[in-house]
PDB file of C-alpha atoms in Angstrom:
ATOM      1  CA  MET A 343       0.604  -0.165   0.236  1.00  0.00           C
ATOM      2  CA  ASN A 344       1.402   3.207  -1.167  1.00  0.00           C
ATOM      3  CA  GLU A 345       1.271   6.102   1.305  1.00  0.00           C
ATOM      4  CA  ASN A 346       0.785   8.955  -1.012  1.00  0.00           C
ATOM      5  CA  LEU A 347      -1.931   6.604  -2.586  1.00  0.00           C
ATOM      6  CA  LEU A 348      -3.187   5.952   0.599  1.00  0.00           C
ATOM      7  CA  LEU A 349      -3.747   9.859   1.645  1.00  0.00           C
ATOM      8  CA  HIS A 350      -5.369  10.428  -1.948  1.00  0.00           C
ATOM      9  CA  ILE A 351      -7.304   7.415  -1.194  1.00  0.00           C
ATOM     10  CA  LEU A 352      -8.585   9.383   2.132  1.00  0.00           C
ATOM     11  CA  THR A 353      -8.726  12.682   0.781  1.00  0.00           C
ATOM     12  CA  ASN A 354     -11.136  11.825  -2.227  1.00  0.00           C
ATOM     13  CA  GLU A 355      -7.885  13.110  -4.599  1.00  0.00           C
ATOM     14  CA  ALA A 356      -7.746  10.108  -6.374  1.00  0.00           C
ATOM     15  CA  SER A 357      -8.629   9.294 -10.005  1.00  0.00           C
ATOM     16  CA  ASP A 358     -10.085   6.446 -10.782  1.00  0.00           C
ATOM     17  CA  GLU A 359      -7.418   4.373 -11.826  1.00  0.00           C
ATOM     18  CA  GLU A 360      -5.502   5.338  -8.521  1.00  0.00           C
ATOM     19  CA  LYS A 361      -8.371   3.719  -7.069  1.00  0.00           C
ATOM     20  CA  GLU A 362      -8.783   0.523  -9.104  1.00  0.00           C
ATOM     21  CA  VAL A 363      -5.374  -0.033  -8.396  1.00  0.00           C
ATOM     22  CA  PHE A 364      -5.605   0.627  -4.769  1.00  0.00           C
ATOM     23  CA  TYR A 365      -8.528  -1.859  -4.101  1.00  0.00           C
ATOM     24  CA  ARG A 366      -6.764  -3.872  -6.237  1.00  0.00           C
ATOM     25  CA  GLN A 367      -4.148  -4.395  -3.809  1.00  0.00           C
ATOM     26  CA  LEU A 368      -6.032  -4.549  -0.821  1.00  0.00           C
ATOM     27  CA  GLU A 369      -7.591  -7.628  -2.232  1.00  0.00           C
ATOM     28  CA  ASN A 370      -4.124  -9.164  -1.699  1.00  0.00           C
ATOM     29  CA  ASN A 371      -3.454  -8.433   1.648  1.00  0.00           C
ATOM     30  CA  HIS A 372      -6.513  -9.016   3.939  1.00  0.00           C
ATOM     31  CA  LYS A 373      -3.985  -7.279   7.185  1.00  0.00           C
ATOM     32  CA  GLU A 374      -3.772  -4.333   5.133  1.00  0.00           C
ATOM     33  CA  GLU A 375      -7.556  -4.196   3.881  1.00  0.00           C
ATOM     34  CA  GLU A 376      -8.668  -4.466   7.468  1.00  0.00           C
ATOM     35  CA  LEU A 377      -6.321  -1.545   8.663  1.00  0.00           C
ATOM     36  CA  PHE A 378      -7.525   0.580   5.671  1.00  0.00           C
ATOM     37  CA  PHE A 379     -10.918   0.082   7.021  1.00  0.00           C
ATOM     38  CA  GLU A 380      -9.620   1.311  10.619  1.00  0.00           C
ATOM     39  CA  LEU A 381      -7.680   4.194   8.863  1.00  0.00           C
ATOM     40  CA  LYS A 382     -10.938   5.347   6.526  1.00  0.00           C
ATOM     41  CA  SER A 383     -12.904   5.042   9.530  1.00  0.00           C
ATOM     42  CA  LEU A 384     -11.698   6.822  11.777  1.00  0.00           C
ATOM     43  CA  TRP A 385     -10.088   9.165   8.944  1.00  0.00           C
ATOM     44  CA  LEU A 386     -14.126  10.472   8.006  1.00  0.00           C
ATOM     45  CA  ARG A 387     -15.475  10.558  11.740  1.00  0.00           C
ATOM     46  CA  THR A 388     -12.395  12.822  12.498  1.00  0.00           C
ATOM     47  CA  SER A 389     -13.007  15.323   9.811  1.00  0.00           C
ATOM     48  CA  MET A 390     -15.978  15.881  10.321  1.00  0.00           C
ATOM     49  CA  ASP A 391     -17.364  19.003  12.091  1.00  0.00           C
ATOM     50  CA  GLU A 392     -20.024  17.359  13.202  1.00  0.00           C
ATOM     51  CA  THR A 393     -17.726  14.009  14.709  1.00  0.00           C
ATOM     52  CA  THR A 394     -19.270  12.289  17.838  1.00  0.00           C
ATOM     53  CA  VAL A 395     -16.934   9.701  18.836  1.00  0.00           C
ATOM     54  CA  ASN A 396     -14.525   9.203  21.081  1.00  0.00           C
ATOM     55  CA  LEU A 397     -11.191   8.944  19.149  1.00  0.00           C
ATOM     56  CA  ASP A 398      -9.070   8.847  22.361  1.00  0.00           C
ATOM     57  CA  ILE A 399     -10.583   5.038  22.118  1.00  0.00           C
ATOM     58  CA  ASP A 400     -10.285   4.971  18.878  1.00  0.00           C
ATOM     59  CA  PHE A 401      -6.958   5.560  17.699  1.00  0.00           C
ATOM     60  CA  ASP A 402      -5.831   3.723  21.564  1.00  0.00           C
ATOM     61  CA  ASP A 403      -7.540   1.051  20.075  1.00  0.00           C
ATOM     62  CA  LEU A 404      -5.642   1.110  16.517  1.00  0.00           C
ATOM     63  CA  TRP A 405      -2.098   2.071  17.768  1.00  0.00           C
ATOM     64  CA  GLN A 406      -2.100  -0.879  20.143  1.00  0.00           C
ATOM     65  CA  LYS A 407      -3.247  -3.107  17.894  1.00  0.00           C
ATOM     66  CA  ILE A 408      -0.496  -1.589  15.177  1.00  0.00           C
ATOM     67  CA  LYS A 409       1.806  -2.737  18.447  1.00  0.00           C
ATOM     68  CA  GLU A 410       0.518  -6.518  18.258  1.00  0.00           C
ATOM     69  CA  GLU A 411       1.227  -6.718  15.167  1.00  0.00           C
ATOM     70  CA  ARG A 412       4.819  -5.804  15.423  1.00  0.00           C
ATOM     71  CA  GLN A 413       5.116  -8.927  17.547  1.00  0.00           C
ATOM     72  CA  VAL A 414       3.658 -10.962  15.424  1.00  0.00           C
ATOM     73  CA  HIS A 415       4.590 -10.379  12.108  1.00  0.00           C
ATOM     74  CA  SER A 416       8.248  -8.778  10.552  1.00  0.00           C
ATOM     75  CA  LEU A 417       9.749  -5.545  11.259  1.00  0.00           C
ATOM     76  CA  THR A 418       9.121  -4.505   7.525  1.00  0.00           C
ATOM     77  CA  PHE A 419       5.001  -5.246   8.202  1.00  0.00           C
ATOM     78  CA  ALA A 420       5.236  -3.563  11.281  1.00  0.00           C
ATOM     79  CA  GLY A 421       7.019  -0.438   9.661  1.00  0.00           C
ATOM     80  CA  ARG A 422       4.114  -0.141   6.850  1.00  0.00           C
ATOM     81  CA  MET A 423       1.157   0.180   9.453  1.00  0.00           C
ATOM     82  CA  LEU A 424       3.175   2.787  11.488  1.00  0.00           C
ATOM     83  CA  LYS A 425       3.859   5.065   7.997  1.00  0.00           C
ATOM     84  CA  TYR A 426       0.089   4.138   7.517  1.00  0.00           C
ATOM     85  CA  ALA A 427      -0.949   5.216  10.784  1.00  0.00           C
ATOM     86  CA  ALA A 428       1.478   8.348  10.263  1.00  0.00           C
ATOM     87  CA  VAL A 429       0.068   9.274   6.939  1.00  0.00           C
ATOM     88  CA  LEU A 430      -3.823   9.799   8.969  1.00  0.00           C
ATOM     89  CA  LEU A 431      -1.906  11.399  11.149  1.00  0.00           C
ATOM     90  CA  PHE A 432      -0.402  13.832   8.859  1.00  0.00           C
ATOM     91  CA  ALA A 433      -3.988  14.206   7.130  1.00  0.00           C
ATOM     92  CA  LEU A 434      -5.374  15.358   9.985  1.00  0.00           C
ATOM     93  CA  GLY A 435      -2.159  18.265  11.409  1.00  0.00           C
ATOM     94  CA  ILE A 436      -1.884  16.093  13.762  1.00  0.00           C
ATOM     95  CA  GLY A 437       1.674  15.998  15.127  1.00  0.00           C
ATOM     96  CA  GLY A 438       3.910  14.930  18.157  1.00  0.00           C
ATOM     97  CA  THR A 439       2.823  12.118  21.130  1.00  0.00           C
ATOM     98  CA  ALA A 440       0.886  15.175  22.252  1.00  0.00           C
ATOM     99  CA  GLY A 441      -1.520  15.131  19.216  1.00  0.00           C
ATOM    100  CA  TYR A 442      -2.337  11.443  18.799  1.00  0.00           C
ATOM    101  CA  PHE A 443      -5.777  11.377  20.916  1.00  0.00           C
ATOM    102  CA  ILE A 444      -8.242  13.719  20.272  1.00  0.00           C
ATOM    103  CA  SER A 445     -10.193  15.428  23.613  1.00  0.00           C
ATOM    104  CA  LYS A 446     -13.057  13.727  25.113  1.00  0.00           C
ATOM    105  CA  GLN A 447     -14.854  17.128  24.019  1.00  0.00           C
ATOM    106  CA  ASN A 448     -15.749  15.353  20.510  1.00  0.00           C
ATOM    107  CA  PHE A 449     -18.397  13.742  22.552  1.00  0.00           C
ATOM    108  CA  GLU A 450     -22.040  14.707  22.386  1.00  0.00           C
ATOM    109  CA  TYR A 451     -23.926  14.881  25.366  1.00  0.00           C
ATOM    110  CA  PRO A 452     -27.903  15.826  24.521  1.00  0.00           C
ATOM    111  CA  GLU A 453     -29.576  17.079  27.463  1.00  0.00           C
ATOM    112  CA  THR A 454     -31.277  14.200  27.660  1.00  0.00           C
ATOM    113  CA  GLY A 455     -28.278  12.609  29.131  1.00  0.00           C
ATOM    114  CA  PHE A 456     -27.374  10.214  26.400  1.00  0.00           C
ATOM    115  CA  GLN A 457     -24.180  10.392  24.633  1.00  0.00           C
ATOM    116  CA  LYS A 458     -24.551  10.248  20.770  1.00  0.00           C
ATOM    117  CA  TYR A 459     -22.315   7.819  19.013  1.00  0.00           C
ATOM    118  CA  THR A 460     -22.647   8.208  13.814  1.00  0.00           C
ATOM    119  CA  ALA A 461     -21.093   6.226  11.355  1.00  0.00           C
ATOM    120  CA  MET A 462     -20.265   8.244   8.599  1.00  0.00           C
ATOM    121  CA  ARG A 463     -21.717   7.086   5.301  1.00  0.00           C
ATOM    122  CA  GLY A 464     -19.054   4.913   3.681  1.00  0.00           C
ATOM    123  CA  SER A 465     -17.501   3.847   7.620  1.00  0.00           C
ATOM    124  CA  VAL A 466     -18.371   1.032  10.371  1.00  0.00           C
ATOM    125  CA  SER A 467     -17.997   2.261  13.433  1.00  0.00           C
ATOM    126  CA  VAL A 468     -17.378   0.439  16.457  1.00  0.00           C
ATOM    127  CA  VAL A 469     -17.980   1.131  20.016  1.00  0.00           C
ATOM    128  CA  GLU A 470     -17.081  -0.349  23.613  1.00  0.00           C
ATOM    129  CA  PHE A 471     -18.979   0.288  26.550  1.00  0.00           C
ATOM    130  CA  PRO A 472     -16.797   0.064  30.044  1.00  0.00           C
ATOM    131  CA  ASP A 473     -18.914  -3.029  30.951  1.00  0.00           C
ATOM    132  CA  GLY A 474     -17.434  -4.364  27.828  1.00  0.00           C
ATOM    133  CA  THR A 475     -20.616  -4.092  25.951  1.00  0.00           C
ATOM    134  CA  LYS A 476     -19.686  -3.618  22.052  1.00  0.00           C
ATOM    135  CA  VAL A 477     -21.646  -2.363  19.209  1.00  0.00           C
ATOM    136  CA  TRP A 478     -20.555  -2.307  15.073  1.00  0.00           C
ATOM    137  CA  LEU A 479     -22.525   1.084  13.638  1.00  0.00           C
ATOM    138  CA  ASN A 480     -23.246   0.338  10.018  1.00  0.00           C
ATOM    139  CA  SER A 481     -23.208   3.132   7.665  1.00  0.00           C
ATOM    140  CA  GLU A 482     -25.315   6.199   8.211  1.00  0.00           C
ATOM    141  CA  SER A 483     -26.459   4.758  11.718  1.00  0.00           C
ATOM    142  CA  GLU A 484     -27.031   6.472  15.054  1.00  0.00           C
ATOM    143  CA  LEU A 485     -27.045   5.227  18.708  1.00  0.00           C
ATOM    144  CA  LEU A 486     -28.024   7.242  21.517  1.00  0.00           C
ATOM    145  CA  TYR A 487     -26.732   5.597  24.705  1.00  0.00           C
ATOM    146  CA  ARG A 488     -27.012   5.919  28.615  1.00  0.00           C
ATOM    147  CA  GLU A 489     -26.735   3.774  31.887  1.00  0.00           C
ATOM    148  CA  ASP A 490     -29.949   5.598  34.102  1.00  0.00           C
ATOM    149  CA  LEU A 491     -28.285   4.083  37.848  1.00  0.00           C
ATOM    150  CA  LYS A 492     -31.380   5.064  39.988  1.00  0.00           C
ATOM    151  CA  GLY A 493     -33.943   2.553  37.754  1.00  0.00           C
ATOM    152  CA  ASN A 494     -31.418   0.254  36.618  1.00  0.00           C
ATOM    153  CA  LYS A 495     -31.378   0.315  33.196  1.00  0.00           C
ATOM    154  CA  ARG A 496     -29.104   1.189  30.258  1.00  0.00           C
ATOM    155  CA  LEU A 497     -31.147   2.494  27.846  1.00  0.00           C
ATOM    156  CA  ALA A 498     -30.115   3.354  24.064  1.00  0.00           C
ATOM    157  CA  GLN A 499     -32.212   4.851  21.118  1.00  0.00           C
ATOM    158  CA  LEU A 500     -31.007   3.543  17.247  1.00  0.00           C
ATOM    159  CA  SER A 501     -31.802   4.701  13.523  1.00  0.00           C
ATOM    160  CA  GLY A 502     -29.700   2.613  11.384  1.00  0.00           C
ATOM    161  CA  GLU A 503     -28.748  -0.407  11.886  1.00  0.00           C
ATOM    162  CA  ALA A 504     -25.886  -1.840  14.672  1.00  0.00           C
ATOM    163  CA  TYR A 505     -24.967  -5.216  15.765  1.00  0.00           C
ATOM    164  CA  PHE A 506     -24.843  -5.817  19.009  1.00  0.00           C
ATOM    165  CA  GLU A 507     -22.245  -8.426  21.759  1.00  0.00           C
ATOM    166  CA  VAL A 508     -24.118  -7.353  24.910  1.00  0.00           C
ATOM    167  CA  THR A 509     -22.552  -8.039  28.253  1.00  0.00           C
ATOM    168  CA  HIS A 510     -25.314  -8.810  30.308  1.00  0.00           C
ATOM    169  CA  ARG A 511     -25.968  -7.994  33.478  1.00  0.00           C
ATOM    170  CA  ASP A 512     -29.081  -8.760  35.596  1.00  0.00           C
ATOM    171  CA  ASP A 513     -29.321  -5.976  37.531  1.00  0.00           C
ATOM    172  CA  CYS A 514     -29.132  -3.591  34.771  1.00  0.00           C
ATOM    173  CA  PRO A 515     -30.614  -4.834  31.243  1.00  0.00           C
ATOM    174  CA  LEU A 516     -29.828  -3.093  28.269  1.00  0.00           C
ATOM    175  CA  ILE A 517     -33.447  -2.252  26.453  1.00  0.00           C
ATOM    176  CA  ILE A 518     -32.558  -0.025  22.909  1.00  0.00           C
ATOM    177  CA  GLU A 519     -35.975   2.229  21.815  1.00  0.00           C
ATOM    178  CA  VAL A 520     -36.526   1.612  17.506  1.00  0.00           C
ATOM    179  CA  GLY A 521     -39.591   3.277  15.847  1.00  0.00           C
ATOM    180  CA  ASP A 522     -42.235   1.890  17.631  1.00  0.00           C
ATOM    181  CA  ILE A 523     -40.647  -1.343  19.463  1.00  0.00           C
ATOM    182  CA  LEU A 524     -38.609  -1.608  22.347  1.00  0.00           C
ATOM    183  CA  VAL A 525     -35.350  -4.423  22.165  1.00  0.00           C
ATOM    184  CA  ARG A 526     -34.282  -6.181  25.244  1.00  0.00           C
ATOM    185  CA  ASP A 527     -30.940  -7.848  25.843  1.00  0.00           C
ATOM    186  CA  LEU A 528     -31.660 -11.578  28.170  1.00  0.00           C
ATOM    187  CA  GLY A 529     -27.548 -12.229  27.493  1.00  0.00           C
ATOM    188  CA  THR A 530     -27.303 -11.160  23.552  1.00  0.00           C
ATOM    189  CA  THR A 531     -25.734 -11.258  20.905  1.00  0.00           C
ATOM    190  CA  PHE A 532     -28.479  -9.622  17.474  1.00  0.00           C
ATOM    191  CA  ASN A 533     -28.344  -7.003  14.927  1.00  0.00           C
ATOM    192  CA  ILE A 534     -31.207  -4.487  14.467  1.00  0.00           C
ATOM    193  CA  LYS A 535     -31.613  -3.243  11.517  1.00  0.00           C
ATOM    194  CA  ALA A 536     -33.984  -0.118  11.410  1.00  0.00           C
ATOM    195  CA  TYR A 537     -33.127   2.822   8.737  1.00  0.00           C
ATOM    196  CA  PRO A 538     -35.959   5.131   8.543  1.00  0.00           C
ATOM    197  CA  GLU A 539     -36.339   5.110   4.950  1.00  0.00           C
ATOM    198  CA  ASP A 540     -37.096   1.039   5.248  1.00  0.00           C
ATOM    199  CA  ASN A 541     -40.144   1.078   6.880  1.00  0.00           C
ATOM    200  CA  TYR A 542     -39.289  -2.002   8.628  1.00  0.00           C
ATOM    201  CA  ILE A 543     -37.624  -3.423  11.982  1.00  0.00           C
ATOM    202  CA  GLU A 544     -35.610  -6.160  11.523  1.00  0.00           C
ATOM    203  CA  THR A 545     -34.049  -8.099  15.083  1.00  0.00           C
ATOM    204  CA  SER A 546     -31.803 -10.997  14.220  1.00  0.00           C
ATOM    205  CA  LEU A 547     -30.726 -13.101  17.420  1.00  0.00           C
ATOM    206  CA  VAL A 548     -27.505 -15.075  16.609  1.00  0.00           C
ATOM    207  CA  GLU A 549     -27.265 -15.712  20.107  1.00  0.00           C
ATOM    208  CA  GLY A 550     -28.539 -15.933  23.741  1.00  0.00           C
ATOM    209  CA  LYS A 551     -32.650 -14.780  24.308  1.00  0.00           C
ATOM    210  CA  ALA A 552     -33.993 -11.156  23.387  1.00  0.00           C
ATOM    211  CA  ASP A 553     -37.302  -9.981  23.577  1.00  0.00           C
ATOM    212  CA  ILE A 554     -38.831  -7.324  21.496  1.00  0.00           C
ATOM    213  CA  LEU A 555     -41.623  -5.559  23.370  1.00  0.00           C
ATOM    214  CA  THR A 556     -44.396  -2.578  22.856  1.00  0.00           C
ATOM    215  CA  GLN A 557     -43.773   0.663  23.674  1.00  0.00           C
ATOM    216  CA  THR A 558     -46.133   0.281  27.058  1.00  0.00           C
ATOM    217  CA  GLY A 559     -43.411  -2.883  28.249  1.00  0.00           C
ATOM    218  CA  LYS A 560     -45.316  -5.891  26.928  1.00  0.00           C
ATOM    219  CA  THR A 561     -44.093  -8.884  25.384  1.00  0.00           C
ATOM    220  CA  ILE A 562     -44.369  -9.515  21.634  1.00  0.00           C
ATOM    221  CA  VAL A 563     -42.025 -11.858  20.995  1.00  0.00           C
ATOM    222  CA  GLU A 564     -39.838 -13.792  22.216  1.00  0.00           C
ATOM    223  CA  LEU A 565     -36.396 -14.126  20.151  1.00  0.00           C
ATOM    224  CA  GLU A 566     -34.296 -17.732  19.755  1.00  0.00           C
ATOM    225  CA  PRO A 567     -30.972 -17.460  18.232  1.00  0.00           C
ATOM    226  CA  GLY A 568     -31.527 -17.924  14.450  1.00  0.00           C
ATOM    227  CA  GLU A 569     -35.201 -16.243  14.702  1.00  0.00           C
ATOM    228  CA  SER A 570     -35.531 -12.421  12.978  1.00  0.00           C
ATOM    229  CA  ALA A 571     -38.634 -10.523  13.870  1.00  0.00           C
ATOM    230  CA  MET A 572     -39.379  -8.199  11.123  1.00  0.00           C
ATOM    231  CA  TYR A 573     -41.783  -5.623  12.150  1.00  0.00           C
ATOM    232  CA  HIS A 574     -43.692  -4.215   9.720  1.00  0.00           C
ATOM    233  CA  SER A 575     -43.792   0.390  10.473  1.00  0.00           C
ATOM    234  CA  THR A 576     -47.058   0.975   8.512  1.00  0.00           C
ATOM    235  CA  GLU A 577     -48.699  -2.293   8.785  1.00  0.00           C
ATOM    236  CA  LYS A 578     -47.950  -2.595  12.260  1.00  0.00           C
ATOM    237  CA  ARG A 579     -47.105  -6.478  11.913  1.00  0.00           C
ATOM    238  CA  MET A 580     -44.612  -8.769  13.313  1.00  0.00           C
ATOM    239  CA  GLU A 581     -43.164 -11.320  10.892  1.00  0.00           C
ATOM    240  CA  LEU A 582     -40.997 -14.115  11.954  1.00  0.00           C
ATOM    241  CA  ARG A 583     -38.207 -16.003   9.942  1.00  0.00           C
ATOM    242  CA  SER A 584     -34.958 -18.122  10.102  1.00  0.00           C
ATOM    243  CA  ILE A 585     -31.338 -16.370   9.575  1.00  0.00           C
ATOM    244  CA  THR A 586     -27.853 -17.736   9.241  1.00  0.00           C
ATOM    245  CA  ASP A 587     -25.385 -15.475  11.354  1.00  0.00           C
ATOM    246  CA  ASN A 588     -22.877 -15.027   7.952  1.00  0.00           C
ATOM    247  CA  VAL A 589     -25.443 -12.571   6.338  1.00  0.00           C
ATOM    248  CA  LEU A 590     -25.663 -10.805   9.886  1.00  0.00           C
ATOM    249  CA  SER A 591     -21.975 -10.269  10.181  1.00  0.00           C
ATOM    250  CA  ALA A 592     -20.957  -9.571   6.595  1.00  0.00           C
ATOM    251  CA  TRP A 593     -21.484  -6.102   6.687  1.00  0.00           C
ATOM    252  CA  ARG A 594     -19.262  -5.850   9.442  1.00  0.00           C
ATOM    253  CA  GLU A 595     -16.777  -7.689   7.255  1.00  0.00           C
ATOM    254  CA  GLY A 596     -16.614  -5.246   4.669  1.00  0.00           C
ATOM    255  CA  LYS A 597     -19.028  -7.350   2.439  1.00  0.00           C
ATOM    256  CA  PHE A 598     -22.242  -6.679   0.399  1.00  0.00           C
ATOM    257  CA  VAL A 599     -24.098 -10.339   1.158  1.00  0.00           C
ATOM    258  CA  ILE A 600     -26.977 -10.271  -0.990  1.00  0.00           C
ATOM    259  CA  ARG A 601     -30.227 -13.048  -1.221  1.00  0.00           C
ATOM    260  CA  ASP A 602     -32.581 -12.886  -3.218  1.00  0.00           C
ATOM    261  CA  GLN A 603     -33.337  -9.315  -2.468  1.00  0.00           C
ATOM    262  CA  ARG A 604     -34.867  -7.098  -4.839  1.00  0.00           C
ATOM    263  CA  LEU A 605     -32.853  -4.843  -6.704  1.00  0.00           C
ATOM    264  CA  GLU A 606     -34.615  -2.000  -5.664  1.00  0.00           C
ATOM    265  CA  ASP A 607     -33.432  -2.767  -1.795  1.00  0.00           C
ATOM    266  CA  ILE A 608     -29.754  -3.410  -3.249  1.00  0.00           C
ATOM    267  CA  PHE A 609     -29.782  -0.106  -4.341  1.00  0.00           C
ATOM    268  CA  LYS A 610     -30.990   1.619  -1.376  1.00  0.00           C
ATOM    269  CA  GLU A 611     -28.078  -0.466   0.474  1.00  0.00           C
ATOM    270  CA  LEU A 612     -25.529   0.639  -2.554  1.00  0.00           C
ATOM    271  CA  SER A 613     -26.936   4.455  -1.836  1.00  0.00           C
ATOM    272  CA  ARG A 614     -26.260   4.223   1.952  1.00  0.00           C
ATOM    273  CA  TRP A 615     -22.569   2.983   1.263  1.00  0.00           C
ATOM    274  CA  TYR A 616     -21.468   5.099  -1.688  1.00  0.00           C
ATOM    275  CA  GLY A 617     -23.215   7.863  -2.329  1.00  0.00           C
ATOM    276  CA  ILE A 618     -25.571   7.155  -4.702  1.00  0.00           C
ATOM    277  CA  GLU A 619     -29.108   8.429  -5.791  1.00  0.00           C
ATOM    278  CA  PHE A 620     -30.762   5.376  -7.993  1.00  0.00           C
ATOM    279  CA  GLN A 621     -33.355   6.255  -9.962  1.00  0.00           C
ATOM    280  CA  PHE A 622     -36.269   4.007 -11.857  1.00  0.00           C
ATOM    281  CA  GLU A 623     -37.151   4.770 -15.539  1.00  0.00           C
ATOM    282  CA  ASN A 624     -38.896   0.445 -15.568  1.00  0.00           C
ATOM    283  CA  ASN A 625     -40.853   0.590 -12.029  1.00  0.00           C
ATOM    284  CA  GLU A 626     -40.695  -3.146 -13.279  1.00  0.00           C
ATOM    285  CA  LEU A 627     -37.227  -3.497 -12.323  1.00  0.00           C
ATOM    286  CA  ARG A 628     -37.274  -2.561  -8.845  1.00  0.00           C
ATOM    287  CA  ASP A 629     -38.779  -6.303  -8.087  1.00  0.00           C
ATOM    288  CA  TYR A 630     -35.818  -7.863  -9.962  1.00  0.00           C
ATOM    289  CA  ARG A 631     -34.351 -10.280  -7.721  1.00  0.00           C
ATOM    290  CA  PHE A 632     -30.583 -10.893  -7.189  1.00  0.00           C
ATOM    291  CA  THR A 633     -28.233 -13.432  -4.458  1.00  0.00           C
ATOM    292  CA  GLY A 634     -24.418 -12.782  -4.039  1.00  0.00           C
ATOM    293  CA  ASN A 635     -21.845 -11.664  -2.389  1.00  0.00           C
ATOM    294  CA  ILE A 636     -19.752  -7.868  -3.146  1.00  0.00           C
ATOM    295  CA  LYS A 637     -16.754  -6.133  -1.421  1.00  0.00           C
ATOM    296  CA  LYS A 638     -17.619  -3.028  -0.859  1.00  0.00           C
ATOM    297  CA  THR A 639     -13.955  -2.154  -1.285  1.00  0.00           C
ATOM    298  CA  THR A 640     -15.040  -2.843  -5.024  1.00  0.00           C
ATOM    299  CA  SER A 641     -16.069   0.549  -6.577  1.00  0.00           C
ATOM    300  CA  ALA A 642     -19.954   1.819  -7.309  1.00  0.00           C
ATOM    301  CA  LEU A 643     -19.703   1.137 -11.025  1.00  0.00           C
ATOM    302  CA  HIS A 644     -17.884  -2.135 -10.633  1.00  0.00           C
ATOM    303  CA  VAL A 645     -20.779  -3.871  -8.592  1.00  0.00           C
ATOM    304  CA  LEU A 646     -23.273  -2.091 -10.908  1.00  0.00           C
ATOM    305  CA  LYS A 647     -21.474  -4.085 -13.831  1.00  0.00           C
ATOM    306  CA  MET A 648     -21.858  -7.140 -11.480  1.00  0.00           C
ATOM    307  CA  LEU A 649     -25.719  -6.660 -11.059  1.00  0.00           C
ATOM    308  CA  LYS A 650     -26.169  -5.678 -14.603  1.00  0.00           C
ATOM    309  CA  ALA A 651     -24.444  -9.750 -15.856  1.00  0.00           C
ATOM    310  CA  THR A 652     -26.851 -11.262 -14.504  1.00  0.00           C
ATOM    311  CA  THR A 653     -30.174  -9.482 -14.242  1.00  0.00           C
ATOM    312  CA  ASP A 654     -31.627  -7.454 -17.341  1.00  0.00           C
ATOM    313  CA  PHE A 655     -30.997  -4.190 -16.900  1.00  0.00           C
ATOM    314  CA  ASN A 656     -29.205  -0.661 -18.414  1.00  0.00           C
ATOM    315  CA  TYR A 657     -28.151   2.272 -16.806  1.00  0.00           C
ATOM    316  CA  ARG A 658     -26.617   5.781 -17.487  1.00  0.00           C
ATOM    317  CA  VAL A 659     -24.785   7.445 -14.441  1.00  0.00           C
ATOM    318  CA  ILE A 660     -25.112  11.886 -14.606  1.00  0.00           C
ATOM    319  CA  GLU A 661     -22.764  13.024 -12.252  1.00  0.00           C
ATOM    320  CA  ASN A 662     -23.146  15.854 -10.500  1.00  0.00           C
ATOM    321  CA  VAL A 663     -21.307  18.785  -8.959  1.00  0.00           C
ATOM    322  CA  ASP A 664     -23.210  19.805  -5.460  1.00  0.00           C
ATOM    323  CA  LYS A 665     -25.092  16.939  -5.032  1.00  0.00           C
ATOM    324  CA  PRO A 666     -24.381  12.680  -5.075  1.00  0.00           C
ATOM    325  CA  ASP A 667     -24.164  10.986  -8.543  1.00  0.00           C
ATOM    326  CA  THR A 668     -27.638   9.961  -9.721  1.00  0.00           C
ATOM    327  CA  VAL A 669     -27.819   6.405 -11.309  1.00  0.00           C
ATOM    328  CA  ILE A 670     -30.817   6.291 -13.632  1.00  0.00           C
ATOM    329  CA  VAL A 671     -32.171   2.783 -14.215  1.00  0.00           C
ATOM    330  CA  TYR A 672     -33.611   1.349 -16.909  1.00  0.00           C
TER     331      TYR A 672
END
């Protein structure tokens, strides 16, 4: 991974040819691919004025990982990783040991007492709470969290998608408010997908137990591992089905795993990740279905070519200066 090319990628100054070269190199080196996504995620969140992530913890975790890799791998590999981290610091305008850690003032504390975490477009953020609970936030997601010590509850509100590995505490359950419903952990690993524009909330249980409740606390569903509950917000209807863990973990591992999904729903996922708008000139195409695995390291145009090769549609791209590019599907 070339440091100058890395800087061009992070600052969005790379040409299409440079991007093609860069992402092709990453495909052949899993360790560098993993490191790049951590660097990119940290870069995106730090470069936004409204950042709400604890960069003390983020950068400390990244630096610790680099030091651990240095003990396991060759000094040459460790040296490259140190240079990449240095590129990130340079790009951010951070210098010297004292500058390695961003002030905790980057936390956001709304008046309600909730702490706010976000994942920017095209990135995955990881949050770890003091009790060991770990949460992955997918692109364009937001999580509000606080502990209610008087009420012995951990409270969260989610918009978007998140994967939870919850440290269960009998004396202090985690309750997540998602639209019209509540999800309560009972010693749990689960995924919640709740983007407002989708008009549904899907809770998928990987292990442990979880209850889905009404806003008044009445139990609607007691989930078992391998089950998914999809709540249709408009119809106020719950639908149960089985799930596989590899599909849920895919987005955290930098992949689109598509299982018999409608083309319109696939394009919603691509829009959230790449920041592209899709418009259908032929509405029949919305219900075309597709199955496959696609790496998120590839370009949006390459994904479109892959979909087009197996699904009968055409498209044209309208490039815009002051707003996202538009893909017309026909």
